[in-house]
Amino acid sequence: MTAAAANQSGRGPTHTRRMERAGIRDVAAAAGVSITTVSDALNGKGRLPDETRSKVREVAERLGYRPSAAARTLRTGRSGLIGLTVTTYGQEPFTFTEFAYFAEMARAATSAALTRGYALVVLPATSRHDVWGNVALDGTVVIDPADHDPMVAELYRQGLPVVSDGKPGNCPVTAWVDNDHASAVLEILDHLAEAGARRIGLLTGTSTDTYTRLSTEAYLGWCRRVGQEPLYEAYPAHDPCAGAVAADRLLARPDRPDAVYGLFDPNGTDLLAAARRYGLRVPEDLLLVCCSESDVYASTEPPITTLSLKPQRIGTTVVNLLIDAIEGVGAFAGRGGHRLGGSGLSGGRAAYVPPPAYGEIPEGQLMPTELIIRRSSQRRSPRTTVSAPRVPGEG
Amino acid sequence: MTAAAANQSGRGPTHTRRMERAGIRDVAAAAGVSITTVSDALNGKGRLPDETRSKVREVAERLGYRPSAAARTLRTGRSGLIGLTVTTYGQEPFTFTEFAYFAEMARAATSAALTRGYALVVLPATSRHDVWGNVALDGTVVIDPADHDPMVAELYRQGLPVVSDGKPGNCPVTAWVDNDHASAVLEILDHLAEAGARRIGLLTGTSTDTYTRLSTEAYLGWCRRVGQEPLYEAYPAHDPCAGAVAADRLLARPDRPDAVYGLFDPNGTDLLAAARRYGLRVPEDLLLVCCSESDVYASTEPPITTLSLKPQRIGTTVVNLLIDAIEGVGAFAGRGGHRLGGSGLSGGRAAYVPPPAYGEIPEGQLMPTELIIRRSSQRRSPRTTVSAPRVPGEG
DNA sequence: ATGAAAGCGCTAACAC
DNA sequence: GTGTTAGCGCTTTCAT
């Protein structure tokens, strides 16, 4: 019970209790107003004179009053919390690639959430609902959900909005965002071919995630189309050593490629090291591109052309989509059938979370990538440029 | 209102409402018992016949009943949530070292928390209380808090237990855990000297965090003691390229060291590469040790001796200390003065969180590190061994 | 413009 | 053994 309640009820002697947290009633009493006024003043609701408002705020400040999150949540049905779930988290160690991407993405997501008054909590995907039972989430962002992900399905079933980063294989989500991986790969291959490459190799992964799969497929399709024999090495992406070895193997082949695209962050340095071992000059003998969010590649010798997936943009978009779904605004305002429409309970609980679109095709969105062209992929003009978005169908 | 409440009150026509989440009253009604029985059955409290218990559980399951975290928290005053705050998170990109350490530590912390019925939420340290206002935390783990960290101070002031990973410089915490960095460095230096090193160099960082500071000081002290001139290069640890350059510089000196200890994860490979450039054989011409949690160093050529900070152990310890403080058990059960002692409210709110020890010296704990000896630091017997804990005062 | 009162969904006394 | 009851601290009608 709050100190105020204890005093009001008159029960119990005047124990010098250890600093109990001040409650809204304490503030009301100290400010000489009612708790309603305190609530309104602090939340910017109601029509109060600025004077009252500021006085209440001041008293609250002085008393170190912190509203109880639990009480507010219970009352309003909204926690102001959204989850960020990393599927790979807590299982295998991150690959550096995964991590650099995740760090950027999470940072952007956090500030996007904050801007809209939400806090973002990072939750491990492990342990099905042990965790989820303790937190009241208004919605969740899922990074790269597995096919038929049971956790996602459960959340969705509970009527919680779920937005995924990465096109979901086979689980129900409210919306998803992904890069256009296929286009990105084609853009790179075209770029390399334009720079004079005749045999473009690929350093890819052995795992079956969407990114690896789509990218590799795009590469194979391109090879088929231009009549080049595929030249690739696949390795377990989570093992940095395997990456170095694979890079070496790729350049050791009798039909050695004259250009290579590496799908993972460390591939750039690995390929550079391997090229050095074989006495290959970059870019004269070998053109190099890799996918990375790291800017170390701006200062390698030579600087390496990289593909950025723009995780900041993804993080921001994902969070905004999620909050739109939670609040039933934006793209989710007009979608018929699965909001309050028809039940006519306009006076019901405030802004009840609209269940996601049952059985409908989720809102999907492809985000552009950015090719940062540096010396490693240019035979001629060694200027640093940023490519314009790729126009499809130019091959 | 819950569906059950709507039915009981008899108000409102039989709207075919959209699947509202089942409440405890719905379960009680469906099972033909009271809500108390439901609560007790689901929480394993009370003395109910197993029959009732299982029936209730079954009905709850069938209805897809999920207890409301907010309501439970409001009622019990406990959320079952503990925060894990990474100071560096959300600001600068992690260094690889920081990250490998963090990933391991977080994994261990998560499962330790889970074992004791808590969930762990990772929160960015940014934005003082915007975030914290939304979550009801029972306590927080802080990784490497800055001196006079305002966030930690605020949490502490609120009476929330705070346990830090890394000895806190100048902020009040309930308890802390850290490695014995000084001893670890001395152990390594002794080990290298024993292997025949005469001029041991150090690759260190330019930042002022406790780890870097303590380690460097220990190195300098050791040099003074044995009469060796210090040989070190410091670089900004968050920049991998700078690390490679610093490694190169260290080996390029006219007074080139014959052994090097690198404080950060990538130093091992950087030093190895630099050694190769200068035609130095490891371990014949140069002994190498670095601090790392990565097992890639088991399979480099040659394998490199590493110091592990044992982040799993740290994570587990930190969480268990925190939960002990929250529940007022373990090391925190006997501490006089700052628990319920004296106020005699035995029947008060269940296990009220004891405020941390105001003005007392926080519980501190030094955890051992582990030196994993591999070929890079051995002139003779190239066997892989694990050292025993260092016995101080053997120099 | 302000306050009184009704709960949000749950748990823990305490009746029965 | 099981049910009744009183709130946890807050927001939100609805009176005044």
PDB file of N, CA and C in Angstrom, chain A residues 241-295:
ATOM      1  N   CYS A 241      36.695 -19.178 -39.745  1.00  0.00           N
ATOM      2  CA  CYS A 241      37.815 -19.887 -40.337  1.00  0.00           C
ATOM      3  C   CYS A 241      37.407 -20.557 -41.636  1.00  0.00           C
ATOM      4  N   ALA A 242      36.230 -21.144 -41.603  1.00  0.00           N
ATOM      5  CA  ALA A 242      35.725 -21.807 -42.801  1.00  0.00           C
ATOM      6  C   ALA A 242      35.624 -20.804 -43.942  1.00  0.00           C
ATOM      7  N   GLY A 243      35.310 -19.568 -43.605  1.00  0.00           N
ATOM      8  CA  GLY A 243      35.211 -18.539 -44.631  1.00  0.00           C
ATOM      9  C   GLY A 243      36.542 -18.282 -45.300  1.00  0.00           C
ATOM     10  N   ALA A 244      37.587 -18.192 -44.492  1.00  0.00           N
ATOM     11  CA  ALA A 244      38.913 -17.955 -45.047  1.00  0.00           C
ATOM     12  C   ALA A 244      39.321 -19.122 -45.943  1.00  0.00           C
ATOM     13  N   VAL A 245      39.031 -20.305 -45.485  1.00  0.00           N
ATOM     14  CA  VAL A 245      39.380 -21.507 -46.255  1.00  0.00           C
ATOM     15  C   VAL A 245      38.609 -21.540 -47.574  1.00  0.00           C
ATOM     16  N   ALA A 246      37.331 -21.228 -47.490  1.00  0.00           N
ATOM     17  CA  ALA A 246      36.509 -21.248 -48.700  1.00  0.00           C
ATOM     18  C   ALA A 246      36.993 -20.216 -49.712  1.00  0.00           C
ATOM     19  N   ALA A 247      37.375 -19.050 -49.205  1.00  0.00           N
ATOM     20  CA  ALA A 247      37.902 -17.997 -50.090  1.00  0.00           C
ATOM     21  C   ALA A 247      39.145 -18.515 -50.805  1.00  0.00           C
ATOM     22  N   ASP A 248      39.978 -19.166 -50.046  1.00  0.00           N
ATOM     23  CA  ASP A 248      41.206 -19.715 -50.601  1.00  0.00           C
ATOM     24  C   ASP A 248      40.897 -20.759 -51.669  1.00  0.00           C
ATOM     25  N   ARG A 249      39.996 -21.651 -51.348  1.00  0.00           N
ATOM     26  CA  ARG A 249      39.617 -22.720 -52.298  1.00  0.00           C
ATOM     27  C   ARG A 249      39.101 -22.134 -53.596  1.00  0.00           C
ATOM     28  N   LEU A 250      38.285 -21.072 -53.451  1.00  0.00           N
ATOM     29  CA  LEU A 250      37.664 -20.479 -54.638  1.00  0.00           C
ATOM     30  C   LEU A 250      38.735 -19.935 -55.578  1.00  0.00           C
ATOM     31  N   LEU A 251      39.774 -19.331 -55.000  1.00  0.00           N
ATOM     32  CA  LEU A 251      40.822 -18.753 -55.845  1.00  0.00           C
ATOM     33  C   LEU A 251      41.860 -19.794 -56.276  1.00  0.00           C
ATOM     34  N   ALA A 252      41.788 -20.975 -55.664  1.00  0.00           N
ATOM     35  CA  ALA A 252      42.765 -22.022 -56.002  1.00  0.00           C
ATOM     36  C   ALA A 252      42.277 -22.883 -57.162  1.00  0.00           C
ATOM     37  N   ARG A 253      41.034 -22.719 -57.540  1.00  0.00           N
ATOM     38  CA  ARG A 253      40.477 -23.561 -58.601  1.00  0.00           C
ATOM     39  C   ARG A 253      41.221 -23.360 -59.915  1.00  0.00           C
ATOM     40  N   PRO A 254      41.297 -24.428 -60.698  1.00  0.00           N
ATOM     41  CA  PRO A 254      41.907 -24.302 -62.019  1.00  0.00           C
ATOM     42  C   PRO A 254      41.155 -23.279 -62.878  1.00  0.00           C
ATOM     43  N   ASP A 255      39.824 -23.287 -62.775  1.00  0.00           N
ATOM     44  CA  ASP A 255      39.038 -22.299 -63.514  1.00  0.00           C
ATOM     45  C   ASP A 255      38.796 -21.078 -62.631  1.00  0.00           C
ATOM     46  N   ARG A 256      39.862 -20.502 -62.136  1.00  0.00           N
ATOM     47  CA  ARG A 256      39.798 -19.388 -61.195  1.00  0.00           C
ATOM     48  C   ARG A 256      38.953 -18.224 -61.733  1.00  0.00           C
ATOM     49  N   PRO A 257      38.033 -17.742 -60.875  1.00  0.00           N
ATOM     50  CA  PRO A 257      37.203 -16.599 -61.290  1.00  0.00           C
ATOM     51  C   PRO A 257      38.040 -15.320 -61.395  1.00  0.00           C
ATOM     52  N   ASP A 258      37.558 -14.379 -62.198  1.00  0.00           N
ATOM     53  CA  ASP A 258      38.253 -13.098 -62.287  1.00  0.00           C
ATOM     54  C   ASP A 258      37.487 -12.002 -61.534  1.00  0.00           C
ATOM     55  N   ALA A 259      36.456 -12.429 -60.814  1.00  0.00           N
ATOM     56  CA  ALA A 259      35.689 -11.524 -59.963  1.00  0.00           C
ATOM     57  C   ALA A 259      34.940 -12.382 -58.957  1.00  0.00           C
ATOM     58  N   VAL A 260      34.775 -11.883 -57.746  1.00  0.00           N
ATOM     59  CA  VAL A 260      34.058 -12.661 -56.740  1.00  0.00           C
ATOM     60  C   VAL A 260      33.129 -11.762 -55.948  1.00  0.00           C
ATOM     61  N   TYR A 261      31.945 -12.288 -55.679  1.00  0.00           N
ATOM     62  CA  TYR A 261      31.039 -11.626 -54.740  1.00  0.00           C
ATOM     63  C   TYR A 261      30.902 -12.517 -53.508  1.00  0.00           C
ATOM     64  N   GLY A 262      31.144 -11.954 -52.346  1.00  0.00           N
ATOM     65  CA  GLY A 262      31.018 -12.713 -51.104  1.00  0.00           C
ATOM     66  C   GLY A 262      29.772 -12.281 -50.342  1.00  0.00           C
ATOM     67  N   LEU A 263      28.963 -13.229 -49.944  1.00  0.00           N
ATOM     68  CA  LEU A 263      27.682 -12.917 -49.298  1.00  0.00           C
ATOM     69  C   LEU A 263      27.814 -12.454 -47.853  1.00  0.00           C
ATOM     70  N   PHE A 264      28.988 -12.735 -47.243  1.00  0.00           N
ATOM     71  CA  PHE A 264      29.069 -12.440 -45.804  1.00  0.00           C
ATOM     72  C   PHE A 264      30.172 -11.441 -45.487  1.00  0.00           C
ATOM     73  N   ASP A 265      29.978 -10.787 -44.393  1.00  0.00           N
ATOM     74  CA  ASP A 265      30.813  -9.665 -44.003  1.00  0.00           C
ATOM     75  C   ASP A 265      32.322  -9.924 -44.069  1.00  0.00           C
ATOM     76  N   PRO A 266      32.810 -11.035 -43.481  1.00  0.00           N
ATOM     77  CA  PRO A 266      34.264 -11.198 -43.437  1.00  0.00           C
ATOM     78  C   PRO A 266      34.854 -11.609 -44.791  1.00  0.00           C
ATOM     79  N   ASN A 267      34.015 -11.926 -45.754  1.00  0.00           N
ATOM     80  CA  ASN A 267      34.509 -12.416 -47.036  1.00  0.00           C
ATOM     81  C   ASN A 267      35.473 -11.448 -47.703  1.00  0.00           C
ATOM     82  N   GLY A 268      35.244 -10.173 -47.512  1.00  0.00           N
ATOM     83  CA  GLY A 268      36.093  -9.174 -48.136  1.00  0.00           C
ATOM     84  C   GLY A 268      37.550  -9.339 -47.742  1.00  0.00           C
ATOM     85  N   THR A 269      37.798  -9.345 -46.447  1.00  0.00           N
ATOM     86  CA  THR A 269      39.184  -9.486 -45.992  1.00  0.00           C
ATOM     87  C   THR A 269      39.731 -10.865 -46.329  1.00  0.00           C
ATOM     88  N   ASP A 270      38.909 -11.874 -46.205  1.00  0.00           N
ATOM     89  CA  ASP A 270      39.361 -13.235 -46.522  1.00  0.00           C
ATOM     90  C   ASP A 270      39.787 -13.333 -47.983  1.00  0.00           C
ATOM     91  N   LEU A 271      38.976 -12.771 -48.839  1.00  0.00           N
ATOM     92  CA  LEU A 271      39.290 -12.838 -50.275  1.00  0.00           C
ATOM     93  C   LEU A 271      40.544 -12.030 -50.595  1.00  0.00           C
ATOM     94  N   LEU A 272      40.664 -10.899 -49.937  1.00  0.00           N
ATOM     95  CA  LEU A 272      41.831 -10.054 -50.148  1.00  0.00           C
ATOM     96  C   LEU A 272      43.095 -10.807 -49.740  1.00  0.00           C
ATOM     97  N   ALA A 273      43.016 -11.466 -48.584  1.00  0.00           N
ATOM     98  CA  ALA A 273      44.168 -12.229 -48.095  1.00  0.00           C
ATOM     99  C   ALA A 273      44.503 -13.367 -49.062  1.00  0.00           C
ATOM    100  N   ALA A 274      43.473 -14.056 -49.505  1.00  0.00           N
ATOM    101  CA  ALA A 274      43.690 -15.176 -50.431  1.00  0.00           C
ATOM    102  C   ALA A 274      44.305 -14.677 -51.737  1.00  0.00           C
ATOM    103  N   ALA A 275      43.783 -13.532 -52.216  1.00  0.00           N
ATOM    104  CA  ALA A 275      44.314 -12.970 -53.460  1.00  0.00           C
ATOM    105  C   ALA A 275      45.802 -12.675 -53.307  1.00  0.00           C
ATOM    106  N   ARG A 276      46.169 -12.119 -52.163  1.00  0.00           N
ATOM    107  CA  ARG A 276      47.565 -11.818 -51.894  1.00  0.00           C
ATOM    108  C   ARG A 276      48.413 -13.086 -51.969  1.00  0.00           C
ATOM    109  N   ARG A 277      47.885 -14.152 -51.353  1.00  0.00           N
ATOM    110  CA  ARG A 277      48.632 -15.414 -51.361  1.00  0.00           C
ATOM    111  C   ARG A 277      48.900 -15.908 -52.776  1.00  0.00           C
ATOM    112  N   TYR A 278      47.922 -15.674 -53.654  1.00  0.00           N
ATOM    113  CA  TYR A 278      48.083 -16.182 -55.018  1.00  0.00           C
ATOM    114  C   TYR A 278      48.696 -15.130 -55.939  1.00  0.00           C
ATOM    115  N   GLY A 279      49.146 -14.047 -55.370  1.00  0.00           N
ATOM    116  CA  GLY A 279      49.779 -13.009 -56.171  1.00  0.00           C
ATOM    117  C   GLY A 279      48.817 -12.299 -57.116  1.00  0.00           C
ATOM    118  N   LEU A 280      47.555 -12.293 -56.767  1.00  0.00           N
ATOM    119  CA  LEU A 280      46.575 -11.619 -57.628  1.00  0.00           C
ATOM    120  C   LEU A 280      46.402 -10.180 -57.173  1.00  0.00           C
ATOM    121  N   ARG A 281      46.454  -9.249 -58.105  1.00  0.00           N
ATOM    122  CA  ARG A 281      46.228  -7.855 -57.762  1.00  0.00           C
ATOM    123  C   ARG A 281      44.738  -7.552 -57.859  1.00  0.00           C
ATOM    124  N   VAL A 282      44.272  -6.772 -56.883  1.00  0.00           N
ATOM    125  CA  VAL A 282      42.882  -6.305 -56.897  1.00  0.00           C
ATOM    126  C   VAL A 282      42.911  -4.806 -57.153  1.00  0.00           C
ATOM    127  N   PRO A 283      42.228  -4.298 -58.132  1.00  0.00           N
ATOM    128  CA  PRO A 283      41.243  -4.978 -58.980  1.00  0.00           C
ATOM    129  C   PRO A 283      41.792  -5.482 -60.326  1.00  0.00           C
ATOM    130  N   GLU A 284      43.097  -5.301 -60.578  1.00  0.00           N
ATOM    131  CA  GLU A 284      43.599  -5.626 -61.915  1.00  0.00           C
ATOM    132  C   GLU A 284      43.322  -7.081 -62.303  1.00  0.00           C
ATOM    133  N   ASP A 285      43.661  -8.020 -61.396  1.00  0.00           N
ATOM    134  CA  ASP A 285      43.474  -9.433 -61.731  1.00  0.00           C
ATOM    135  C   ASP A 285      42.175 -10.004 -61.183  1.00  0.00           C
ATOM    136  N   LEU A 286      41.670  -9.346 -60.177  1.00  0.00           N
ATOM    137  CA  LEU A 286      40.482  -9.885 -59.501  1.00  0.00           C
ATOM    138  C   LEU A 286      39.599  -8.753 -59.003  1.00  0.00           C
ATOM    139  N   LEU A 287      38.331  -8.790 -59.391  1.00  0.00           N
ATOM    140  CA  LEU A 287      37.368  -7.806 -58.881  1.00  0.00           C
ATOM    141  C   LEU A 287      36.691  -8.374 -57.652  1.00  0.00           C
ATOM    142  N   LEU A 288      36.427  -7.508 -56.688  1.00  0.00           N
ATOM    143  CA  LEU A 288      35.890  -7.984 -55.407  1.00  0.00           C
ATOM    144  C   LEU A 288      34.701  -7.143 -54.944  1.00  0.00           C
ATOM    145  N   VAL A 289      33.665  -7.828 -54.483  1.00  0.00           N
ATOM    146  CA  VAL A 289      32.537  -7.163 -53.833  1.00  0.00           C
ATOM    147  C   VAL A 289      32.098  -8.048 -52.680  1.00  0.00           C
ATOM    148  N   CYS A 290      31.721  -7.451 -51.563  1.00  0.00           N
ATOM    149  CA  CYS A 290      31.087  -8.278 -50.539  1.00  0.00           C
ATOM    150  C   CYS A 290      29.969  -7.530 -49.849  1.00  0.00           C
ATOM    151  N   CYS A 291      29.132  -8.303 -49.178  1.00  0.00           N
ATOM    152  CA  CYS A 291      27.993  -7.734 -48.464  1.00  0.00           C
ATOM    153  C   CYS A 291      28.435  -7.432 -47.048  1.00  0.00           C
ATOM    154  N   SER A 292      28.326  -6.185 -46.660  1.00  0.00           N
ATOM    155  CA  SER A 292      28.805  -5.813 -45.327  1.00  0.00           C
ATOM    156  C   SER A 292      28.218  -4.489 -44.885  1.00  0.00           C
ATOM    157  N   GLU A 293      28.063  -4.356 -43.581  1.00  0.00           N
ATOM    158  CA  GLU A 293      27.629  -3.069 -43.035  1.00  0.00           C
ATOM    159  C   GLU A 293      28.810  -2.315 -42.454  1.00  0.00           C
ATOM    160  N   SER A 294      29.961  -2.939 -42.519  1.00  0.00           N
ATOM    161  CA  SER A 294      31.120  -2.345 -41.866  1.00  0.00           C
ATOM    162  C   SER A 294      31.823  -1.355 -42.783  1.00  0.00           C
ATOM    163  N   ASP A 295      32.328  -0.275 -42.207  1.00  0.00           N
ATOM    164  CA  ASP A 295      33.021   0.713 -43.027  1.00  0.00           C
ATOM    165  C   ASP A 295      34.526   0.467 -43.050  1.00  0.00           C
TER     166      ASP A 295
END
